Amino acid sequence: MADKESTVYVVDLGESMADCHNGRVESDLDFGMRYVWDKISDTVAASRKTWTIGFVGFNTDETENELADKDKLEGYDNISVLQPIGPMSMTELRELRSKVQPSRSYGADPVSAIVVALKMLENYNPKHKIKRRVILVTNGESSIDDEELDHIAAVFNEFKAELIVIGIDFDDADYGFKEEDKSTNKKNNEKALQQLVEKCNDGVFGTMQQAVDELSIPRIKPVRPFKAYDGPLTLGDPDKYPSAISFHVERYYKTKRASAPSASTVVVSNNNGFSQSQTYKDEDGDFEMGGAEFSGVKQMRTYKVNDPDAPGGKRDVDFEELAKGYQYGRTVVPFGESDLSITKYSTKKSFTIIGFIPFDSYNPFINMGETGLIVPQKMNEEAELGLSAFIHALYEADSYAVARYVQKDEAAVQILLLKPNTGLEDEFECLYDVPLPFAEDIRSYQFPPLDKVLTVSGSVLKEHRLLPNDDLKDAVSDFVDAMDLSNYDVDEDGKPVDYAPVDEVYNPIIHRMNQAIRARAVDPDSPIGQPAEILLRYSKPPKKLLEKAKHEIGNLIDAAELKKVPEKAKGRFGKKDAVKPLSGLDVDSLLGGQPKRAAISSENAIPEFKQMLAAAEDDETIEKAVKQMGEIVRKLIKDSFADVFYSRAAENLGVMREELLGFEMPMLYNKLLRALKKSLLSGELDGDRREMWYKHIVGGGLGLITKEELDVSDVTEEEAKAFAK
């Protein structure tokens, strides 16, 4: 059953919340709402109907609450319910944001606002089991009546509700924050709120500075256990051999790759049929976001073949007429629907041990992917005893097991390595598994040795300009020792500090994307802030370590004779300046000058294109080289079966773009690209080649050269973006 929870935010909107304190350039309200908006946007993003939100503002100019309006009780003035408890949509979030503004009022009791929140929780699903929470945000300037604190705490305890008080500039000795020159009124109010929290069985009292600082720490989404396999683990065939071993096990994922949020393609919709605002995708693929309505894009694909007798030379083909074809050499071997079963390897669900290998015979670098966790079936004593005995037998034999694994019928076969975990260290007995490669998955390459040079005659040279001398070896060794992360810092007890614990290394792509989405959802008009420092922590070595290794780094630079390579110089008027080598030698003269090339071959296009440009003495030669390279790109695309030659064509195009940037002749590249796009989208290059344009050219950053890249270009950034669509 899904967990249910209701949270009511009680926020001080008084006149004093508009002021800035303690050197901040934002008001107390904006500072506190950074925490509130972050929490609310997380709830909205979860899109769970069982997670509900209410919002109460006190010190408002108006009074809108049940205790004052209906029950006519005193002490509840200037308290307004800005959002009744319920699921919150994106539209409601933005409507609430427009209401959260500092008022000109003061004097409302924050404890009375807490009572209003309690009343809202009491009226909302009173008979259901639900987690209730009240979060108070205030700067503590409003006076508090502390006579009813015991009674209010008793109500919290009776409802089993949680009270969280986060004060702006409240003192927190544990966090190390203390506000200087605090008024007596604020001290007394702060003390009263802390007493209320302490009287509650489930209460938290803290300072807003800590809450805001912790917003930069990514929140890991909790994942429910997913059972990938539930069945027997066998050693031998139990159906044929009585001595075979079989016990029931369950397999779960221990590690699994997390992915960044995906985007949906939408367009502004002309449909005005919504009766109420929605923030989710409906059956027609429509969205509603902040009052602007969008529709999901529906794609339709058509298939055409060349037919000289048809109008336009092409004829439409139904999807049912298509067959799958596999490339075999330079031909295609077709398979109809009835033949596809022949190509598929039929399998049955199974988990069978096929052998064992010693610990020291296994190379960890051949691990193929995600780790699994194998435990005995729940409430099965025979399975628990059997798997436990098997784990301890592997451990005592210093061996891994190798198993053939098929997750379900007709699934792909995997070979898994099973590692015993006896629970001596973590008190958890299980098997860990990692997939092993098949023979086709292994890449075996031969590389020249690093400690010697082999000549053509077979001689072995121990001293060579490509080999490090003793001074360089010593400098590298000292540098590695100085950059040792295991000893870069120590804690209060003098023990080494772990530099990068696994539970503190966050994926910057995922959490930066989440940060950007959350910021744009709450305030679409404000710029998105910089990535959190915790996401950039491991993008560079620690400053303390670099400072410590400064001497060793200097010695390494001297020993390796490292020199800064000059930037690539650009000439003017269509001619690149030649970069002089550091040696000062005229390499062209030594090699007899640059040979003049009349034509560029498709087999060696890139080097020959560069040679032709380097030897060019006029613009006509450069134009000739670009024209030849363009024809090679077009031929590669036209001769490509599916996308086989697309990458090669894009590489040639990228080199052409880079070289013409250097020659400051963007008009040649832009002219060629405009013609190429027309050919790609019109089907002139033997069929539908739109994938080449959108994936390899636009997606590969090979668009038009703009003024921002080169001043002499006549293409603006907006024109380039429009051209790419």
Short mmCIF file of N, CA and C in Angstrom, two decimals, residues 626-627 629-631 633-635 637-638 653 656 666-687 689 692-693 697 702-705 715 723-724:
data_model
loop_
_atom_site.label_atom_id
_atom_site.label_comp_id
_atom_site.label_asym_id
_atom_site.label_seq_id
_atom_site.Cartn_x
_atom_site.Cartn_y
_atom_site.Cartn_z
N VAL A 626 37.49 22.18 -51.27
CA VAL A 626 36.21 22.09 -50.57
C VAL A 626 35.17 21.40 -51.45
N LYS A 627 35.16 21.71 -52.73
CA LYS A 627 34.20 21.09 -53.64
C LYS A 627 34.43 19.58 -53.72
N MET A 629 35.91 17.67 -51.46
CA MET A 629 35.57 17.07 -50.17
C MET A 629 34.04 16.96 -50.02
N GLY A 630 33.33 17.96 -50.51
CA GLY A 630 31.87 17.91 -50.45
C GLY A 630 31.31 16.76 -51.27
N GLU A 631 31.89 16.50 -52.45
CA GLU A 631 31.45 15.38 -53.28
C GLU A 631 31.71 14.05 -52.59
N VAL A 633 31.79 13.55 -49.31
CA VAL A 633 30.78 13.43 -48.24
C VAL A 633 29.45 12.98 -48.82
N ARG A 634 29.02 13.57 -49.92
CA ARG A 634 27.75 13.21 -50.55
C ARG A 634 27.76 11.76 -51.03
N LYS A 635 28.89 11.30 -51.56
CA LYS A 635 28.98 9.91 -52.04
C LYS A 635 28.92 8.93 -50.88
N ILE A 637 27.36 9.34 -48.07
CA ILE A 637 25.97 9.28 -47.60
C ILE A 637 25.11 8.49 -48.58
N LYS A 638 25.30 8.73 -49.86
CA LYS A 638 24.47 8.07 -50.87
C LYS A 638 24.74 6.57 -50.92
N LEU A 653 33.18 16.04 -42.72
CA LEU A 653 32.53 17.35 -42.66
C LEU A 653 33.10 18.18 -41.50
N MET A 656 36.51 19.56 -42.46
CA MET A 656 36.33 20.65 -43.40
C MET A 656 35.93 21.93 -42.66
N PRO A 666 34.35 31.12 -43.90
CA PRO A 666 33.13 30.40 -43.50
C PRO A 666 32.10 30.30 -44.63
N MET A 667 32.16 31.24 -45.59
CA MET A 667 31.15 31.24 -46.65
C MET A 667 31.21 29.96 -47.49
N LEU A 668 32.40 29.38 -47.65
CA LEU A 668 32.52 28.14 -48.42
C LEU A 668 31.82 26.98 -47.70
N TYR A 669 32.04 26.89 -46.40
CA TYR A 669 31.41 25.80 -45.63
C TYR A 669 29.89 26.00 -45.57
N ASN A 670 29.47 27.21 -45.30
CA ASN A 670 28.03 27.47 -45.18
C ASN A 670 27.30 27.19 -46.49
N LYS A 671 27.91 27.56 -47.61
CA LYS A 671 27.29 27.30 -48.91
C LYS A 671 27.16 25.80 -49.16
N LEU A 672 28.22 25.06 -48.84
CA LEU A 672 28.19 23.61 -49.03
C LEU A 672 27.13 22.95 -48.14
N LEU A 673 27.04 23.43 -46.87
CA LEU A 673 26.11 22.81 -45.92
C LEU A 673 24.66 23.07 -46.33
N ARG A 674 24.38 24.26 -46.86
CA ARG A 674 23.01 24.55 -47.30
C ARG A 674 22.60 23.62 -48.45
N ALA A 675 23.51 23.39 -49.37
CA ALA A 675 23.22 22.49 -50.49
C ALA A 675 23.07 21.05 -50.00
N LEU A 676 23.91 20.67 -49.03
CA LEU A 676 23.85 19.30 -48.50
C LEU A 676 22.53 19.05 -47.78
N LYS A 677 22.06 20.02 -47.01
CA LYS A 677 20.78 19.85 -46.31
C LYS A 677 19.65 19.66 -47.31
N LYS A 678 19.64 20.44 -48.35
CA LYS A 678 18.59 20.32 -49.36
C LYS A 678 18.59 18.93 -49.98
N SER A 679 19.77 18.39 -50.25
CA SER A 679 19.87 17.05 -50.83
C SER A 679 19.42 15.97 -49.85
N LEU A 680 19.79 16.14 -48.57
CA LEU A 680 19.45 15.15 -47.55
C LEU A 680 17.94 15.06 -47.34
N LEU A 681 17.29 16.20 -47.23
CA LEU A 681 15.87 16.21 -46.88
C LEU A 681 14.96 15.96 -48.08
N SER A 682 15.48 16.13 -49.28
CA SER A 682 14.67 15.92 -50.48
C SER A 682 14.71 14.48 -50.97
N GLY A 683 15.60 13.66 -50.38
CA GLY A 683 15.73 12.27 -50.83
C GLY A 683 16.63 12.12 -52.04
N GLU A 684 17.37 13.18 -52.39
CA GLU A 684 18.24 13.15 -53.57
C GLU A 684 19.38 12.15 -53.41
N LEU A 685 19.79 11.89 -52.15
CA LEU A 685 20.93 11.00 -51.90
C LEU A 685 20.45 9.58 -51.62
N ASP A 686 19.62 9.05 -52.51
CA ASP A 686 19.17 7.65 -52.48
C ASP A 686 18.36 7.33 -51.22
N GLY A 687 17.28 8.05 -51.00
CA GLY A 687 16.37 7.68 -49.92
C GLY A 687 16.31 8.70 -48.79
N ARG A 689 17.42 10.36 -45.77
CA ARG A 689 18.70 10.54 -45.08
C ARG A 689 18.58 11.59 -43.97
N MET A 692 20.97 11.44 -40.90
CA MET A 692 22.31 12.03 -41.06
C MET A 692 22.28 13.50 -40.67
N TRP A 693 21.20 14.19 -41.07
CA TRP A 693 21.13 15.62 -40.76
C TRP A 693 20.91 15.87 -39.28
N ILE A 697 24.83 15.74 -38.05
CA ILE A 697 25.24 17.11 -38.38
C ILE A 697 24.76 18.09 -37.32
N LEU A 702 27.83 20.44 -36.18
CA LEU A 702 28.44 20.76 -37.47
C LEU A 702 27.58 21.74 -38.26
N GLY A 703 26.82 22.59 -37.56
CA GLY A 703 25.95 23.54 -38.23
C GLY A 703 26.71 24.67 -38.89
N LEU A 704 25.96 25.68 -39.32
CA LEU A 704 26.56 26.83 -39.99
C LEU A 704 27.56 27.55 -39.09
N ILE A 705 28.59 28.13 -39.68
CA ILE A 705 29.58 28.93 -38.94
C ILE A 705 28.98 30.32 -38.73
N VAL A 715 26.35 34.95 -40.90
CA VAL A 715 25.25 34.16 -40.32
C VAL A 715 25.16 34.46 -38.83
N PHE A 723 18.11 27.42 -39.18
CA PHE A 723 18.55 26.55 -40.27
C PHE A 723 18.66 25.09 -39.81
N ALA A 724 19.00 24.88 -38.55
CA ALA A 724 19.19 23.53 -38.03
C ALA A 724 17.87 22.78 -37.88
#
